């Protein structure tokens, strides 16, 4: 009987330990500390909780013309009438059977711009942060098609929605066209006899002194009926000039619809290359004239440094050519060892020497084998056919690499 009681007691102890062990969260033999992954907050949730934003302030606001969606019945009736007209055309059927039917891409683009195109452009602009950096928490749906083209000789470079153009391709003012007689009435538009517009081109990425400000590259106001040439050019055109090492800069064209003629004389600039005078902020400009202007058109391109900019900085802007580089931290080098194993002797010792002295020695060694008139010595025809004897292994490797043209000395 005592033996049975002892066995039962041992079983209960083992059972208790096993049940408590089952309650633990085990992963790969280690006990998880803290809350389970499904319960604990992610890093994004924790950052969102720390940076609480007032929804009344951060709620996106549409500052453009409202879009009134047409009724579903009218859309279906128009689509049905179009299908009937297409099916009743025997010429289209014959061309389709013979595989000679061509699609008019210009018509496709025009239909796209009338339907879902403006909303796609808005999404692209949001992806590139155009609305955020120009208007803060405001946005607009582009309702007017902007056709902007740079003419360089016989080539034409269009401005789309984030395409890349070099500064040498955008040195002169572009040709801008849009429908200047369009007035917005609900989901459709009509024409009006007289309309005024305002076009601005700004760079939100290139200000040298204040990252919250922009450079205004072009400002044309009071444009009658979409004719840019008859508009009031307040700030003359200035080509893109992104400094070297700063990556791509966005250059944004924004078209505004004016309710009446506006006095923009405070923005007038006489000196074309006066960068402080071109300091601009789109949000302040819109807040000042928000009762008289409405953004309706958008187009932008990206530009980065090219070889034509040093002369532009020196001759036009009268500035030194700026070059930006990332300042990398010094690499960590561990303390020297008495007997470093499996490490090349020469490379190991070079880590603790002055890099400038090492480059100087390599350059002197390379110039020693270079004749001032005949150039460097001709390489061996069969480098590996010449044996290297009576030298340490690390030096033998260096000689072979020198013969084959490998290593640091050939990068100088």
Short mmCIF file of C-alpha atoms in Angstrom, two decimals:
data_model
loop_
_atom_site.label_atom_id
_atom_site.label_comp_id
_atom_site.label_asym_id
_atom_site.label_seq_id
_atom_site.Cartn_x
_atom_site.Cartn_y
_atom_site.Cartn_z
CA UNK A 1 0.00 0.00 0.00
CA UNK A 2 2.79 2.46 0.87
CA UNK A 3 4.48 1.63 -2.40
CA UNK A 4 1.30 2.51 -4.35
CA UNK A 5 0.90 5.81 -2.48
CA UNK A 6 4.53 6.74 -3.31
CA UNK A 7 3.98 6.00 -6.98
CA UNK A 8 0.80 8.09 -7.05
CA UNK A 9 2.56 11.00 -5.37
CA UNK A 10 5.41 10.91 -7.92
CA UNK A 11 2.90 10.83 -10.78
CA UNK A 12 1.06 13.89 -9.45
CA UNK A 13 4.31 15.83 -9.06
CA UNK A 14 5.34 15.02 -12.64
CA UNK A 15 1.86 15.88 -13.87
CA UNK A 16 1.96 19.25 -12.08
CA UNK A 17 5.35 20.11 -13.56
CA UNK A 18 4.20 19.12 -17.03
CA UNK A 19 1.02 21.24 -16.86
CA UNK A 20 3.01 24.29 -15.74
CA UNK A 21 5.55 23.66 -18.49
CA UNK A 22 2.72 23.58 -21.05
CA UNK A 23 1.57 27.04 -19.94
CA UNK A 24 4.94 28.54 -20.87
CA UNK A 25 5.39 30.05 -24.34
CA UNK A 26 8.22 28.00 -25.85
CA UNK A 27 9.87 28.84 -29.19
CA UNK A 28 12.94 26.95 -30.43
CA UNK A 29 13.83 25.91 -26.90
CA UNK A 30 13.71 29.45 -25.46
CA UNK A 31 11.07 31.02 -23.26
CA UNK A 32 9.41 34.11 -24.71
CA UNK A 33 9.49 37.12 -22.43
CA UNK A 34 6.83 39.79 -22.46
CA UNK A 35 3.55 39.66 -24.33
CA UNK A 36 2.84 37.23 -27.13
CA UNK A 37 3.38 38.47 -30.72
CA UNK A 38 -0.37 38.61 -31.34
CA UNK A 39 -0.94 40.75 -28.24
CA UNK A 40 2.11 43.05 -28.19
CA UNK A 41 2.00 46.27 -30.25
CA UNK A 42 4.08 46.63 -33.36
CA UNK A 43 6.63 49.40 -33.83
CA UNK A 44 4.27 51.29 -36.15
CA UNK A 45 1.46 51.12 -33.57
CA UNK A 46 3.76 52.36 -30.81
CA UNK A 47 5.01 55.29 -32.91
CA UNK A 48 1.45 56.18 -33.85
CA UNK A 49 0.45 56.19 -30.20
CA UNK A 50 3.36 58.49 -29.29
CA UNK A 51 2.71 60.94 -32.17
CA UNK A 52 -1.00 61.58 -31.81
CA UNK A 53 -2.38 63.90 -34.50
CA UNK A 54 -5.59 65.86 -34.25
CA UNK A 55 -7.92 64.50 -36.96
CA UNK A 56 -9.62 67.87 -37.24
CA UNK A 57 -6.31 69.40 -38.36
CA UNK A 58 -4.75 66.52 -40.31
CA UNK A 59 -7.88 65.57 -42.24
CA UNK A 60 -7.13 65.98 -45.99
CA UNK A 61 -9.03 68.89 -47.53
CA UNK A 62 -9.91 69.15 -51.21
CA UNK A 63 -9.07 72.68 -52.36
CA UNK A 64 -9.86 72.01 -56.01
CA UNK A 65 -13.15 71.99 -57.85
CA UNK A 66 -15.55 69.31 -56.55
CA UNK A 67 -16.27 66.28 -58.64
CA UNK A 68 -19.95 65.40 -59.01
CA UNK A 69 -20.26 61.84 -60.18
CA UNK A 70 -22.79 61.39 -63.00
CA UNK A 71 -25.72 59.08 -62.44
CA UNK A 72 -25.32 55.39 -63.12
CA UNK A 73 -28.23 55.35 -65.56
CA UNK A 74 -26.69 58.05 -67.75
CA UNK A 75 -23.36 56.22 -67.80
CA UNK A 76 -25.02 52.96 -68.81
CA UNK A 77 -27.10 54.65 -71.51
CA UNK A 78 -24.01 56.34 -73.01
CA UNK A 79 -22.09 53.07 -72.93
CA UNK A 80 -24.97 51.15 -74.55
CA UNK A 81 -25.35 53.75 -77.30
CA UNK A 82 -21.61 53.58 -77.99
CA UNK A 83 -21.66 49.77 -78.21
CA UNK A 84 -24.63 49.84 -80.59
CA UNK A 85 -22.89 52.34 -82.87
CA UNK A 86 -19.70 50.25 -82.88
CA UNK A 87 -21.53 47.01 -83.65
CA UNK A 88 -23.48 48.62 -86.45
CA UNK A 89 -20.27 49.64 -88.22
CA UNK A 90 -19.34 46.90 -90.72
CA UNK A 91 -15.98 48.52 -91.49
CA UNK A 92 -14.78 48.05 -87.90
CA UNK A 93 -15.84 44.41 -87.93
CA UNK A 94 -13.99 43.77 -91.19
CA UNK A 95 -10.81 45.41 -89.93
CA UNK A 96 -11.00 43.45 -86.67
CA UNK A 97 -11.38 40.14 -88.54
CA UNK A 98 -8.44 40.99 -90.80
CA UNK A 99 -6.37 42.11 -87.78
CA UNK A 100 -5.88 45.56 -89.26
CA UNK A 101 -7.82 47.54 -86.66
CA UNK A 102 -5.62 50.20 -85.03
CA UNK A 103 -6.32 51.84 -81.70
CA UNK A 104 -6.16 55.63 -81.58
CA UNK A 105 -3.90 56.20 -78.56
CA UNK A 106 -4.65 59.92 -78.46
CA UNK A 107 -8.36 59.17 -78.17
CA UNK A 108 -7.64 56.61 -75.46
CA UNK A 109 -5.65 59.20 -73.53
CA UNK A 110 -8.40 61.80 -73.97
CA UNK A 111 -11.02 59.34 -72.65
CA UNK A 112 -8.73 58.44 -69.76
CA UNK A 113 -8.33 62.10 -68.78
CA UNK A 114 -12.10 62.58 -68.85
CA UNK A 115 -12.83 59.58 -66.62
CA UNK A 116 -10.34 58.11 -64.13
CA UNK A 117 -7.20 59.92 -65.31
CA UNK A 118 -7.37 62.89 -62.89
CA UNK A 119 -7.71 60.54 -59.92
CA UNK A 120 -4.71 58.50 -61.12
CA UNK A 121 -2.67 61.70 -61.40
CA UNK A 122 -3.70 62.62 -57.86
CA UNK A 123 -2.49 59.24 -56.58
CA UNK A 124 0.85 59.67 -58.39
CA UNK A 125 1.28 63.14 -56.87
CA UNK A 126 0.53 61.74 -53.41
CA UNK A 127 3.10 58.99 -53.98
CA UNK A 128 5.79 61.60 -54.75
CA UNK A 129 4.71 63.79 -51.80
CA UNK A 130 3.78 66.77 -54.00
CA UNK A 131 0.64 67.77 -52.10
CA UNK A 132 2.25 67.21 -48.70
CA UNK A 133 5.24 69.45 -49.42
CA UNK A 134 3.32 72.16 -51.29
CA UNK A 135 -0.10 72.39 -49.60
CA UNK A 136 0.34 70.55 -46.30
CA UNK A 137 -2.81 68.52 -45.61
CA UNK A 138 -4.66 69.82 -48.68
CA UNK A 139 -4.96 68.25 -52.13
CA UNK A 140 -6.83 68.71 -55.39
CA UNK A 141 -7.87 66.60 -58.34
CA UNK A 142 -6.33 67.99 -61.59
CA UNK A 143 -9.22 68.87 -63.87
CA UNK A 144 -7.32 70.61 -66.71
CA UNK A 145 -4.83 68.79 -68.91
CA UNK A 146 -1.43 70.53 -68.97
CA UNK A 147 0.65 69.91 -72.10
CA UNK A 148 4.23 70.98 -71.31
CA UNK A 149 7.09 70.36 -73.73
CA UNK A 150 10.76 71.39 -73.74
CA UNK A 151 12.22 71.98 -77.18
CA UNK A 152 15.92 71.09 -77.58
CA UNK A 153 16.89 71.30 -81.23
CA UNK A 154 14.74 68.82 -83.10
CA UNK A 155 13.89 66.87 -79.95
CA UNK A 156 10.82 67.45 -77.80
CA UNK A 157 10.90 66.43 -74.12
CA UNK A 158 7.41 66.29 -72.56
CA UNK A 159 6.68 66.81 -68.88
CA UNK A 160 4.45 64.06 -67.51
CA UNK A 161 4.03 63.03 -63.88
CA UNK A 162 7.46 62.38 -62.41
CA UNK A 163 9.50 61.61 -65.53
CA UNK A 164 13.21 62.46 -65.51
CA UNK A 165 14.65 65.42 -67.44
CA UNK A 166 18.25 66.61 -67.24
CA UNK A 167 19.04 70.31 -66.61
CA UNK A 168 20.57 70.54 -70.09
CA UNK A 169 17.18 69.49 -71.52
CA UNK A 170 15.28 72.20 -69.62
CA UNK A 171 17.44 75.29 -70.11
CA UNK A 172 14.76 77.41 -71.82
CA UNK A 173 11.11 78.02 -70.96
CA UNK A 174 8.83 75.21 -72.13
CA UNK A 175 5.84 75.40 -74.42
CA UNK A 176 2.70 75.22 -72.25
CA UNK A 177 -0.78 74.58 -73.61
CA UNK A 178 -4.12 73.97 -71.92
CA UNK A 179 -7.81 74.57 -72.52
CA UNK A 180 -8.18 78.15 -71.33
CA UNK A 181 -11.90 78.43 -72.03
CA UNK A 182 -13.01 75.66 -69.71
CA UNK A 183 -15.30 76.53 -66.81
CA UNK A 184 -16.33 73.98 -64.18
CA UNK A 185 -20.00 73.22 -63.66
CA UNK A 186 -20.47 69.96 -61.80
CA UNK A 187 -19.26 66.78 -63.51
CA UNK A 188 -19.05 68.43 -66.94
CA UNK A 189 -17.62 71.65 -68.20
CA UNK A 190 -18.60 74.40 -70.55
CA UNK A 191 -16.85 77.28 -72.25
CA UNK A 192 -16.72 80.88 -71.16
CA UNK A 193 -15.70 83.91 -73.18
CA UNK A 194 -13.07 85.31 -70.83
CA UNK A 195 -11.02 83.40 -68.25
CA UNK A 196 -7.84 84.16 -66.30
CA UNK A 197 -5.22 81.69 -65.16
CA UNK A 198 -1.99 81.57 -63.16
CA UNK A 199 0.94 79.18 -63.71
CA UNK A 200 3.78 78.53 -61.25
CA UNK A 201 6.81 76.27 -61.42
CA UNK A 202 8.55 75.61 -58.10
CA UNK A 203 11.22 73.31 -56.69
CA UNK A 204 10.41 72.10 -53.15
CA UNK A 205 13.70 70.16 -52.82
CA UNK A 206 16.44 72.63 -53.70
CA UNK A 207 16.43 75.57 -51.27
CA UNK A 208 19.93 76.15 -49.90
CA UNK A 209 18.98 77.77 -46.57
CA UNK A 210 15.49 76.68 -45.50
CA UNK A 211 14.11 73.21 -46.19
CA UNK A 212 10.55 74.49 -45.69
CA UNK A 213 10.87 76.98 -48.55
CA UNK A 214 11.00 76.57 -52.32
CA UNK A 215 12.58 78.24 -55.29
CA UNK A 216 10.13 79.71 -57.79
CA UNK A 217 11.48 78.91 -61.26
CA UNK A 218 8.64 80.50 -63.24
CA UNK A 219 5.62 82.66 -62.43
CA UNK A 220 3.11 83.80 -65.04
CA UNK A 221 -0.12 85.40 -63.80
CA UNK A 222 -3.32 86.80 -65.32
CA UNK A 223 -3.10 84.52 -68.35
CA UNK A 224 -6.08 85.34 -70.63
CA UNK A 225 -7.88 82.32 -72.13
CA UNK A 226 -4.89 80.02 -71.74
CA UNK A 227 -2.48 82.08 -73.89
CA UNK A 228 0.81 81.99 -71.95
CA UNK A 229 2.45 84.60 -74.20
CA UNK A 230 -0.18 87.20 -73.27
CA UNK A 231 0.17 86.55 -69.55
CA UNK A 232 2.03 88.71 -67.04
CA UNK A 233 5.47 87.19 -66.46
CA UNK A 234 6.34 88.17 -62.91
CA UNK A 235 9.33 85.85 -62.43
CA UNK A 236 11.24 84.84 -65.55
CA UNK A 237 12.09 81.22 -66.23
CA UNK A 238 15.14 79.70 -64.55
CA UNK A 239 16.43 76.28 -65.47
CA UNK A 240 16.79 73.47 -62.89
CA UNK A 241 20.12 73.49 -61.00
CA UNK A 242 20.17 70.55 -58.55
CA UNK A 243 23.56 70.43 -56.76
CA UNK A 244 25.77 67.40 -57.19
CA UNK A 245 25.13 64.66 -54.66
CA UNK A 246 21.56 65.69 -53.71
CA UNK A 247 19.73 63.23 -55.95
CA UNK A 248 16.55 63.98 -57.85
CA UNK A 249 14.70 67.29 -57.38
CA UNK A 250 11.00 67.66 -58.15
CA UNK A 251 9.99 70.58 -60.34
CA UNK A 252 6.24 71.08 -60.12
CA UNK A 253 3.94 73.02 -62.45
CA UNK A 254 0.67 74.08 -60.79
CA UNK A 255 -2.09 75.80 -62.78
CA UNK A 256 -4.61 77.97 -60.92
CA UNK A 257 -7.98 79.26 -62.13
CA UNK A 258 -8.48 82.93 -61.20
CA UNK A 259 -11.88 84.41 -60.42
CA UNK A 260 -10.72 87.87 -61.48
CA UNK A 261 -7.58 89.82 -62.27
CA UNK A 262 -5.14 89.83 -59.33
CA UNK A 263 -2.34 92.25 -58.54
CA UNK A 264 0.79 90.06 -58.24
CA UNK A 265 3.23 92.98 -58.22
CA UNK A 266 4.66 91.93 -54.82
CA UNK A 267 6.14 88.82 -56.47
CA UNK A 268 7.77 90.65 -59.37
CA UNK A 269 11.50 89.95 -59.74
CA UNK A 270 13.81 91.90 -62.02
CA UNK A 271 17.07 90.00 -61.50
CA UNK A 272 16.77 86.57 -63.11
CA UNK A 273 19.57 84.99 -61.06
CA UNK A 274 18.65 86.40 -57.64
CA UNK A 275 18.07 83.20 -55.66
CA UNK A 276 17.01 84.89 -52.36
CA UNK A 277 14.43 86.83 -54.35
CA UNK A 278 13.06 83.56 -55.75
CA UNK A 279 12.39 82.18 -52.27
CA UNK A 280 8.78 81.06 -52.32
CA UNK A 281 6.27 78.97 -50.36
CA UNK A 282 3.25 77.61 -52.17
CA UNK A 283 1.17 77.17 -49.01
CA UNK A 284 1.59 80.84 -48.03
CA UNK A 285 0.81 81.93 -51.58
CA UNK A 286 -2.40 79.89 -51.66
CA UNK A 287 -3.53 81.05 -48.20
CA UNK A 288 -3.12 84.67 -49.27
CA UNK A 289 -5.15 84.26 -52.48
CA UNK A 290 -7.37 81.27 -51.68
CA UNK A 291 -10.55 83.31 -52.22
CA UNK A 292 -9.51 84.23 -55.75
CA UNK A 293 -7.64 81.17 -57.11
CA UNK A 294 -8.34 77.44 -57.37
CA UNK A 295 -5.71 74.83 -58.38
CA UNK A 296 -6.88 72.88 -61.43
CA UNK A 297 -3.79 71.56 -63.26
CA UNK A 298 -0.69 69.64 -62.22
CA UNK A 299 2.41 68.29 -63.92
CA UNK A 300 5.94 67.69 -62.65
CA UNK A 301 9.29 66.17 -63.56
CA UNK A 302 12.46 65.15 -61.73
CA UNK A 303 15.95 66.39 -62.46
CA UNK A 304 19.42 65.61 -61.11
CA UNK A 305 22.93 66.94 -61.65
CA UNK A 306 24.70 66.84 -65.00
CA UNK A 307 27.94 68.23 -66.43
CA UNK A 308 26.35 71.46 -67.69
CA UNK A 309 25.74 72.83 -64.20
CA UNK A 310 29.28 73.86 -63.08
CA UNK A 311 29.41 76.50 -65.83
CA UNK A 312 25.87 77.63 -64.96
CA UNK A 313 26.81 78.13 -61.29
CA UNK A 314 29.99 80.07 -62.12
CA UNK A 315 28.76 82.20 -65.02
CA UNK A 316 25.07 82.78 -64.25
CA UNK A 317 24.54 82.43 -60.51
CA UNK A 318 28.03 83.73 -59.63
CA UNK A 319 28.40 80.97 -57.02
CA UNK A 320 30.85 78.23 -56.30
CA UNK A 321 29.75 74.88 -57.61
CA UNK A 322 28.41 73.01 -54.53
CA UNK A 323 29.11 69.31 -54.12
CA UNK A 324 27.40 67.33 -51.36
CA UNK A 325 28.82 64.08 -50.04
CA UNK A 326 27.79 61.76 -47.26
CA UNK A 327 30.21 61.86 -44.35
CA UNK A 328 30.64 58.20 -43.45
CA UNK A 329 31.80 57.44 -39.90
CA UNK A 330 35.32 56.12 -39.48
CA UNK A 331 35.45 52.31 -39.68
CA UNK A 332 36.02 50.46 -36.46
CA UNK A 333 39.43 48.80 -36.26
CA UNK A 334 40.04 46.39 -33.45
CA UNK A 335 43.23 46.39 -31.43
CA UNK A 336 46.26 44.64 -32.88
CA UNK A 337 46.89 41.00 -32.04
CA UNK A 338 50.17 39.28 -31.30
CA UNK A 339 49.61 36.51 -33.84
CA UNK A 340 46.76 37.28 -36.28
CA UNK A 341 45.80 33.98 -37.88
CA UNK A 342 44.49 33.55 -41.42
CA UNK A 343 44.95 37.22 -42.24
CA UNK A 344 47.25 38.53 -45.02
CA UNK A 345 50.29 40.11 -43.43
CA UNK A 346 50.47 43.20 -45.66
CA UNK A 347 46.72 43.95 -45.58
CA UNK A 348 46.62 43.47 -41.82
CA UNK A 349 49.46 45.95 -41.27
CA UNK A 350 47.98 48.47 -43.71
CA UNK A 351 44.88 48.78 -41.52
CA UNK A 352 46.95 50.51 -38.85
CA UNK A 353 48.77 52.91 -41.18
CA UNK A 354 47.83 56.29 -42.62
CA UNK A 355 45.68 55.70 -45.76
CA UNK A 356 47.24 58.72 -47.48
CA UNK A 357 50.73 57.25 -47.04
CA UNK A 358 49.57 53.91 -48.43
CA UNK A 359 48.08 55.56 -51.54
CA UNK A 360 51.28 57.56 -51.97
CA UNK A 361 53.42 54.38 -51.88
CA UNK A 362 51.18 52.58 -54.37
CA UNK A 363 51.23 55.56 -56.72
CA UNK A 364 55.03 55.84 -56.51
CA UNK A 365 55.35 52.10 -57.25
CA UNK A 366 53.08 52.45 -60.27
CA UNK A 367 54.89 55.52 -61.62
CA UNK A 368 58.25 53.80 -61.20
CA UNK A 369 57.25 51.33 -63.91
CA UNK A 370 55.86 54.01 -66.24
CA UNK A 371 58.10 55.73 -68.80
CA UNK A 372 57.32 59.47 -69.22
CA UNK A 373 57.12 59.14 -73.02
CA UNK A 374 56.56 55.46 -73.77
CA UNK A 375 54.02 54.80 -71.07
CA UNK A 376 53.89 51.77 -68.76
CA UNK A 377 55.89 48.62 -69.36
CA UNK A 378 54.20 46.04 -71.58
CA UNK A 379 52.55 43.27 -69.54
CA UNK A 380 53.90 39.75 -69.57
CA UNK A 381 52.35 37.52 -72.21
CA UNK A 382 52.05 34.55 -69.85
CA UNK A 383 52.14 35.97 -66.29
CA UNK A 384 51.67 32.66 -64.49
CA UNK A 385 54.44 30.98 -66.47
CA UNK A 386 57.15 32.86 -64.56
CA UNK A 387 57.84 31.21 -61.20
CA UNK A 388 58.21 33.24 -58.01
CA UNK A 389 60.60 31.64 -55.53
CA UNK A 390 62.47 32.45 -52.33
CA UNK A 391 59.88 34.98 -51.09
CA UNK A 392 57.22 34.77 -48.37
CA UNK A 393 53.80 33.53 -49.33
CA UNK A 394 52.11 36.92 -48.89
CA UNK A 395 54.70 38.58 -51.14
CA UNK A 396 54.33 35.81 -53.75
CA UNK A 397 50.59 36.53 -53.83
CA UNK A 398 51.22 40.25 -54.24
CA UNK A 399 53.62 39.67 -57.16
CA UNK A 400 51.13 37.40 -58.92
CA UNK A 401 48.31 39.90 -58.46
CA UNK A 402 50.56 42.68 -59.78
CA UNK A 403 51.34 40.64 -62.90
CA UNK A 404 47.67 39.82 -63.51
CA UNK A 405 46.54 43.40 -62.97
CA UNK A 406 44.63 42.70 -59.77
CA UNK A 407 44.59 44.60 -56.52
CA UNK A 408 44.62 48.16 -55.26
CA UNK A 409 47.59 49.36 -57.27
CA UNK A 410 45.58 49.08 -60.47
CA UNK A 411 42.79 51.28 -59.12
CA UNK A 412 45.05 54.30 -58.71
#
